[in-house]
Amino acid sequence: MGKADKDNLKKIWSNYYLFILLAGVMVISSFMHEAFLTANNLANVFGSNVTTVLIAIGMFAVILTGGIDLSVGPVVALSSSLLAGFLQAGYPAWLSILIILIAMLIPGLISGTLIAYGKIAPIMATLAMMTIVRGIAYIYATGSSRIITNKTILYLGSGKISGIPVPIIILFVYFIPCWILFNKTRFGRQLYAIGGNQTAAYLSGVSVKKNLVLAYVFSSFTAGLTGIVLAGRLMMGAPIFGEGYEMDAIASIVIGGASLSGGSGLVRNVLLGAFVLGLITNVLNLVGLSSYFQMVVKGLIILGAVLGAYFFNRDKII
């Protein structure tokens, strides 16, 4: 294969590979189980995958800087547990949501500060925060789940507007400003610059430390929002929620073509990557594959996406 052919192949792949993956997954899945392409099943896939997409969007800001946030799952758990507790205590839904979203900025603020100013490795800082936040969630909830009966919250998690699930509407309402944030704002450009070359970004006048902190705050805020949506969908808050969410987010981002070393990727592709992962998970559930085997499959997907990105882009992935 000549150089021109290879360049054309790379261009086609980089522009259309996610659509090719989506089409391929849907075709293969339809042969594996006849119920896959039914309207009810596809609606369930997209509705239940909203939490993965939200988490991945938040994590994307951190990945762009070359970091990682392992605390997103526990933040989801704490957010849902606080919501259930506040509602049971008689707080109105809007006030509970407001307090929780503000409170969920704190884990990201602490992690980002430790990383940016304390020079602690992102994986170590967020691993510590993951353990701390999960512990706080268990302490607050006394180790058990709490039922949610508030109609407003249940509507946010499982209601429909003109036949469209409310969580999907929430996702796209949130996605639009996020797309603008990453693609059209100075903050977004600076995140790409930091991930591409932190030293060069600093020398060009980018406030590296401030933007690193903001990236982790954004990730934590989005995880808090995810916890609220999840609590509404499952009609409860629980300290066990969010387990494995960080891996689903990373898988979605990698499938979307972003480099784990930072500086590249599109938030649009993160959205598509998360839906590809959701479709794969759904068909594995339909054929009765256990959750343990699904973990293996997800790991292989991440590995395959990394190797594919290396082959076509010769990029530094990790």
PDB file of C-alpha atoms in Angstrom, residues 95-279:
ATOM      1  CA  LEU A  95     -33.035  23.625  46.781  1.00  0.00           C
ATOM      2  CA  SER A  96     -31.688  20.097  47.232  1.00  0.00           C
ATOM      3  CA  ILE A  97     -30.370  20.079  43.664  1.00  0.00           C
ATOM      4  CA  LEU A  98     -28.786  23.517  44.062  1.00  0.00           C
ATOM      5  CA  ILE A  99     -27.032  22.626  47.327  1.00  0.00           C
ATOM      6  CA  ILE A 100     -25.773  19.317  45.941  1.00  0.00           C
ATOM      7  CA  LEU A 101     -24.413  20.773  42.699  1.00  0.00           C
ATOM      8  CA  ILE A 102     -22.524  23.418  44.670  1.00  0.00           C
ATOM      9  CA  ALA A 103     -21.250  20.847  47.181  1.00  0.00           C
ATOM     10  CA  MET A 104     -20.060  18.521  44.419  1.00  0.00           C
ATOM     11  CA  LEU A 105     -17.638  21.204  43.250  1.00  0.00           C
ATOM     12  CA  ILE A 106     -15.564  20.528  46.370  1.00  0.00           C
ATOM     13  CA  PRO A 107     -14.038  17.123  45.455  1.00  0.00           C
ATOM     14  CA  GLY A 108     -12.868  18.499  42.113  1.00  0.00           C
ATOM     15  CA  LEU A 109     -11.558  21.663  43.739  1.00  0.00           C
ATOM     16  CA  ILE A 110      -9.500  19.661  46.233  1.00  0.00           C
ATOM     17  CA  SER A 111      -8.191  17.198  43.620  1.00  0.00           C
ATOM     18  CA  GLY A 112      -7.359  19.960  41.161  1.00  0.00           C
ATOM     19  CA  THR A 113      -5.557  21.997  43.812  1.00  0.00           C
ATOM     20  CA  LEU A 114      -3.486  19.000  44.914  1.00  0.00           C
ATOM     21  CA  ILE A 115      -2.546  18.276  41.303  1.00  0.00           C
ATOM     22  CA  ALA A 116      -1.921  21.824  40.094  1.00  0.00           C
ATOM     23  CA  TYR A 117      -0.315  23.342  43.176  1.00  0.00           C
ATOM     24  CA  GLY A 118       0.815  20.291  45.132  1.00  0.00           C
ATOM     25  CA  LYS A 119       2.324  18.579  42.079  1.00  0.00           C
ATOM     26  CA  ILE A 120       0.681  15.292  43.065  1.00  0.00           C
ATOM     27  CA  ALA A 121       0.131  12.826  40.226  1.00  0.00           C
ATOM     28  CA  PRO A 122      -3.507  12.931  39.021  1.00  0.00           C
ATOM     29  CA  ILE A 123      -4.007   9.205  39.491  1.00  0.00           C
ATOM     30  CA  MET A 124      -2.845   9.392  43.120  1.00  0.00           C
ATOM     31  CA  ALA A 125      -4.786  12.544  44.028  1.00  0.00           C
ATOM     32  CA  THR A 126      -8.043  11.296  42.518  1.00  0.00           C
ATOM     33  CA  LEU A 127      -7.547   7.780  43.895  1.00  0.00           C
ATOM     34  CA  ALA A 128      -7.366   9.283  47.375  1.00  0.00           C
ATOM     35  CA  MET A 129     -10.410  11.458  46.660  1.00  0.00           C
ATOM     36  CA  MET A 130     -12.261   8.414  45.299  1.00  0.00           C
ATOM     37  CA  THR A 131     -11.757   6.580  48.588  1.00  0.00           C
ATOM     38  CA  ILE A 132     -12.630   9.588  50.748  1.00  0.00           C
ATOM     39  CA  VAL A 133     -15.827  10.498  48.875  1.00  0.00           C
ATOM     40  CA  ARG A 134     -17.024   6.888  48.747  1.00  0.00           C
ATOM     41  CA  GLY A 135     -16.467   6.651  52.492  1.00  0.00           C
ATOM     42  CA  ILE A 136     -18.396   9.876  53.114  1.00  0.00           C
ATOM     43  CA  ALA A 137     -21.272   8.531  51.003  1.00  0.00           C
ATOM     44  CA  TYR A 138     -21.431   5.350  53.094  1.00  0.00           C
ATOM     45  CA  ILE A 139     -21.235   7.303  56.353  1.00  0.00           C
ATOM     46  CA  TYR A 140     -23.986   9.713  55.334  1.00  0.00           C
ATOM     47  CA  ALA A 141     -26.283   6.973  54.035  1.00  0.00           C
ATOM     48  CA  THR A 142     -25.367   4.631  56.926  1.00  0.00           C
ATOM     49  CA  GLY A 143     -24.465   2.050  54.303  1.00  0.00           C
ATOM     50  CA  SER A 144     -27.950   1.695  52.843  1.00  0.00           C
ATOM     51  CA  SER A 145     -30.048   3.035  49.989  1.00  0.00           C
ATOM     52  CA  ARG A 146     -32.868   5.540  50.486  1.00  0.00           C
ATOM     53  CA  ILE A 147     -36.057   5.585  48.451  1.00  0.00           C
ATOM     54  CA  ILE A 148     -36.998   8.751  46.538  1.00  0.00           C
ATOM     55  CA  THR A 149     -40.686   9.556  46.063  1.00  0.00           C
ATOM     56  CA  ASN A 150     -40.428  13.226  45.078  1.00  0.00           C
ATOM     57  CA  LYS A 151     -42.337  13.635  41.803  1.00  0.00           C
ATOM     58  CA  THR A 152     -40.033  16.317  40.418  1.00  0.00           C
ATOM     59  CA  ILE A 153     -36.934  14.162  40.809  1.00  0.00           C
ATOM     60  CA  LEU A 154     -38.678  11.074  39.448  1.00  0.00           C
ATOM     61  CA  TYR A 155     -39.789  13.112  36.442  1.00  0.00           C
ATOM     62  CA  LEU A 156     -36.204  14.232  35.814  1.00  0.00           C
ATOM     63  CA  GLY A 157     -35.074  10.614  35.874  1.00  0.00           C
ATOM     64  CA  SER A 158     -37.854   8.798  34.057  1.00  0.00           C
ATOM     65  CA  GLY A 159     -40.384  11.305  32.688  1.00  0.00           C
ATOM     66  CA  LYS A 160     -41.044  12.013  29.027  1.00  0.00           C
ATOM     67  CA  ILE A 161     -41.723  15.141  26.979  1.00  0.00           C
ATOM     68  CA  SER A 162     -43.484  14.440  23.678  1.00  0.00           C
ATOM     69  CA  GLY A 163     -42.310  10.846  23.930  1.00  0.00           C
ATOM     70  CA  ILE A 164     -38.660  11.783  24.499  1.00  0.00           C
ATOM     71  CA  PRO A 165     -37.179  10.671  27.848  1.00  0.00           C
ATOM     72  CA  VAL A 166     -36.357  13.667  30.041  1.00  0.00           C
ATOM     73  CA  PRO A 167     -32.801  12.396  30.794  1.00  0.00           C
ATOM     74  CA  ILE A 168     -32.023  12.545  27.065  1.00  0.00           C
ATOM     75  CA  ILE A 169     -33.330  16.120  26.949  1.00  0.00           C
ATOM     76  CA  ILE A 170     -31.194  16.988  29.998  1.00  0.00           C
ATOM     77  CA  LEU A 171     -28.178  15.447  28.266  1.00  0.00           C
ATOM     78  CA  PHE A 172     -28.527  17.483  25.093  1.00  0.00           C
ATOM     79  CA  VAL A 173     -29.372  20.678  26.968  1.00  0.00           C
ATOM     80  CA  TYR A 174     -26.115  20.149  28.898  1.00  0.00           C
ATOM     81  CA  PHE A 175     -24.152  18.978  25.853  1.00  0.00           C
ATOM     82  CA  ILE A 176     -24.742  22.131  23.798  1.00  0.00           C
ATOM     83  CA  PRO A 177     -23.009  24.564  26.205  1.00  0.00           C
ATOM     84  CA  CYS A 178     -20.298  21.941  26.779  1.00  0.00           C
ATOM     85  CA  TRP A 179     -19.665  21.772  23.026  1.00  0.00           C
ATOM     86  CA  ILE A 180     -19.386  25.561  22.976  1.00  0.00           C
ATOM     87  CA  LEU A 181     -17.105  25.452  26.030  1.00  0.00           C
ATOM     88  CA  PHE A 182     -14.632  23.032  24.438  1.00  0.00           C
ATOM     89  CA  ASN A 183     -14.747  24.367  20.882  1.00  0.00           C
ATOM     90  CA  LYS A 184     -15.464  28.087  21.020  1.00  0.00           C
ATOM     91  CA  THR A 185     -14.081  29.471  24.285  1.00  0.00           C
ATOM     92  CA  ARG A 186     -10.667  30.497  25.510  1.00  0.00           C
ATOM     93  CA  PHE A 187     -10.941  27.981  28.349  1.00  0.00           C
ATOM     94  CA  GLY A 188     -11.454  25.119  25.903  1.00  0.00           C
ATOM     95  CA  ARG A 189      -8.503  26.157  23.751  1.00  0.00           C
ATOM     96  CA  GLN A 190      -6.327  26.416  26.832  1.00  0.00           C
ATOM     97  CA  LEU A 191      -7.226  22.882  27.930  1.00  0.00           C
ATOM     98  CA  TYR A 192      -6.054  21.579  24.551  1.00  0.00           C
ATOM     99  CA  ALA A 193      -2.879  23.647  24.856  1.00  0.00           C
ATOM    100  CA  ILE A 194      -2.130  22.329  28.353  1.00  0.00           C
ATOM    101  CA  GLY A 195      -2.567  18.733  27.230  1.00  0.00           C
ATOM    102  CA  GLY A 196      -0.492  19.277  24.101  1.00  0.00           C
ATOM    103  CA  ASN A 197       2.494  20.801  25.881  1.00  0.00           C
ATOM    104  CA  GLN A 198       2.112  22.179  29.387  1.00  0.00           C
ATOM    105  CA  THR A 199       5.411  24.055  29.346  1.00  0.00           C
ATOM    106  CA  ALA A 200       4.691  25.699  26.000  1.00  0.00           C
ATOM    107  CA  ALA A 201       1.200  26.621  27.199  1.00  0.00           C
ATOM    108  CA  TYR A 202       2.658  28.292  30.292  1.00  0.00           C
ATOM    109  CA  LEU A 203       5.231  30.217  28.253  1.00  0.00           C
ATOM    110  CA  SER A 204       2.488  31.429  25.909  1.00  0.00           C
ATOM    111  CA  GLY A 205       0.597  32.979  28.823  1.00  0.00           C
ATOM    112  CA  VAL A 206      -1.872  30.235  29.720  1.00  0.00           C
ATOM    113  CA  SER A 207      -2.748  30.047  33.417  1.00  0.00           C
ATOM    114  CA  VAL A 208      -1.963  26.347  33.648  1.00  0.00           C
ATOM    115  CA  LYS A 209      -2.642  25.853  37.355  1.00  0.00           C
ATOM    116  CA  LYS A 210      -5.966  27.691  37.355  1.00  0.00           C
ATOM    117  CA  ASN A 211      -7.223  25.803  34.310  1.00  0.00           C
ATOM    118  CA  LEU A 212      -6.145  22.459  35.740  1.00  0.00           C
ATOM    119  CA  VAL A 213      -8.201  23.144  38.857  1.00  0.00           C
ATOM    120  CA  LEU A 214     -11.186  24.228  36.756  1.00  0.00           C
ATOM    121  CA  ALA A 215     -10.993  21.040  34.676  1.00  0.00           C
ATOM    122  CA  TYR A 216     -11.331  18.867  37.788  1.00  0.00           C
ATOM    123  CA  VAL A 217     -14.075  21.102  39.179  1.00  0.00           C
ATOM    124  CA  PHE A 218     -15.983  20.696  35.907  1.00  0.00           C
ATOM    125  CA  SER A 219     -15.574  16.915  36.048  1.00  0.00           C
ATOM    126  CA  SER A 220     -16.807  16.793  39.636  1.00  0.00           C
ATOM    127  CA  PHE A 221     -19.775  19.073  38.903  1.00  0.00           C
ATOM    128  CA  THR A 222     -20.832  16.885  35.980  1.00  0.00           C
ATOM    129  CA  ALA A 223     -20.568  13.775  38.158  1.00  0.00           C
ATOM    130  CA  GLY A 224     -22.820  15.477  40.701  1.00  0.00           C
ATOM    131  CA  LEU A 225     -25.385  16.192  37.995  1.00  0.00           C
ATOM    132  CA  THR A 226     -25.138  12.566  36.892  1.00  0.00           C
ATOM    133  CA  GLY A 227     -25.934  11.403  40.414  1.00  0.00           C
ATOM    134  CA  ILE A 228     -29.130  13.464  40.429  1.00  0.00           C
ATOM    135  CA  VAL A 229     -30.291  12.038  37.085  1.00  0.00           C
ATOM    136  CA  LEU A 230     -29.400   8.495  38.163  1.00  0.00           C
ATOM    137  CA  ALA A 231     -31.246   8.856  41.473  1.00  0.00           C
ATOM    138  CA  GLY A 232     -34.352   9.980  39.608  1.00  0.00           C
ATOM    139  CA  ARG A 233     -34.157   7.076  37.167  1.00  0.00           C
ATOM    140  CA  LEU A 234     -33.614   4.421  39.839  1.00  0.00           C
ATOM    141  CA  MET A 235     -35.894   6.148  42.377  1.00  0.00           C
ATOM    142  CA  MET A 236     -33.305   5.991  45.132  1.00  0.00           C
ATOM    143  CA  GLY A 237     -29.956   7.230  46.320  1.00  0.00           C
ATOM    144  CA  ALA A 238     -27.272   4.755  47.344  1.00  0.00           C
ATOM    145  CA  PRO A 239     -23.594   4.860  48.343  1.00  0.00           C
ATOM    146  CA  ILE A 240     -22.905   1.948  45.992  1.00  0.00           C
ATOM    147  CA  PHE A 241     -23.909   3.944  42.902  1.00  0.00           C
ATOM    148  CA  GLY A 242     -21.276   4.874  40.346  1.00  0.00           C
ATOM    149  CA  GLU A 243     -19.022   1.832  40.692  1.00  0.00           C
ATOM    150  CA  GLY A 244     -17.069   1.378  37.465  1.00  0.00           C
ATOM    151  CA  TYR A 245     -18.283   4.664  35.994  1.00  0.00           C
ATOM    152  CA  GLU A 246     -14.741   5.970  35.652  1.00  0.00           C
ATOM    153  CA  MET A 247     -13.831   3.028  33.396  1.00  0.00           C
ATOM    154  CA  ASP A 248     -16.949   3.510  31.271  1.00  0.00           C
ATOM    155  CA  ALA A 249     -16.020   7.179  30.890  1.00  0.00           C
ATOM    156  CA  ILE A 250     -12.451   6.370  29.893  1.00  0.00           C
ATOM    157  CA  ALA A 251     -13.669   3.721  27.440  1.00  0.00           C
ATOM    158  CA  SER A 252     -16.105   6.202  25.871  1.00  0.00           C
ATOM    159  CA  ILE A 253     -13.390   8.834  25.522  1.00  0.00           C
ATOM    160  CA  VAL A 254     -10.883   6.407  24.014  1.00  0.00           C
ATOM    161  CA  ILE A 255     -13.466   4.979  21.611  1.00  0.00           C
ATOM    162  CA  GLY A 256     -14.156   8.593  20.665  1.00  0.00           C
ATOM    163  CA  GLY A 257     -10.542   8.937  19.563  1.00  0.00           C
ATOM    164  CA  ALA A 258      -9.141  11.170  22.307  1.00  0.00           C
ATOM    165  CA  SER A 259      -5.570  10.645  23.439  1.00  0.00           C
ATOM    166  CA  LEU A 260      -5.107   9.749  27.097  1.00  0.00           C
ATOM    167  CA  SER A 261      -1.897  11.767  27.029  1.00  0.00           C
ATOM    168  CA  GLY A 262      -4.008  14.879  26.463  1.00  0.00           C
ATOM    169  CA  GLY A 263      -4.311  17.611  23.893  1.00  0.00           C
ATOM    170  CA  SER A 264      -6.592  15.921  21.369  1.00  0.00           C
ATOM    171  CA  GLY A 265     -10.154  14.729  20.910  1.00  0.00           C
ATOM    172  CA  LEU A 266     -13.636  16.094  20.270  1.00  0.00           C
ATOM    173  CA  VAL A 267     -16.491  16.219  22.761  1.00  0.00           C
ATOM    174  CA  ARG A 268     -18.851  15.260  19.913  1.00  0.00           C
ATOM    175  CA  ASN A 269     -16.925  12.020  19.500  1.00  0.00           C
ATOM    176  CA  VAL A 270     -17.087  11.381  23.237  1.00  0.00           C
ATOM    177  CA  LEU A 271     -20.878  11.442  22.916  1.00  0.00           C
ATOM    178  CA  LEU A 272     -20.785   8.970  20.020  1.00  0.00           C
ATOM    179  CA  GLY A 273     -18.192   6.796  21.755  1.00  0.00           C
ATOM    180  CA  ALA A 274     -20.385   6.500  24.825  1.00  0.00           C
ATOM    181  CA  PHE A 275     -23.347   5.418  22.714  1.00  0.00           C
ATOM    182  CA  VAL A 276     -21.205   2.812  20.936  1.00  0.00           C
ATOM    183  CA  LEU A 277     -20.232   1.441  24.341  1.00  0.00           C
ATOM    184  CA  GLY A 278     -23.880   1.523  25.429  1.00  0.00           C
ATOM    185  CA  LEU A 279     -25.003  -0.446  22.382  1.00  0.00           C
TER     186      LEU A 279
END
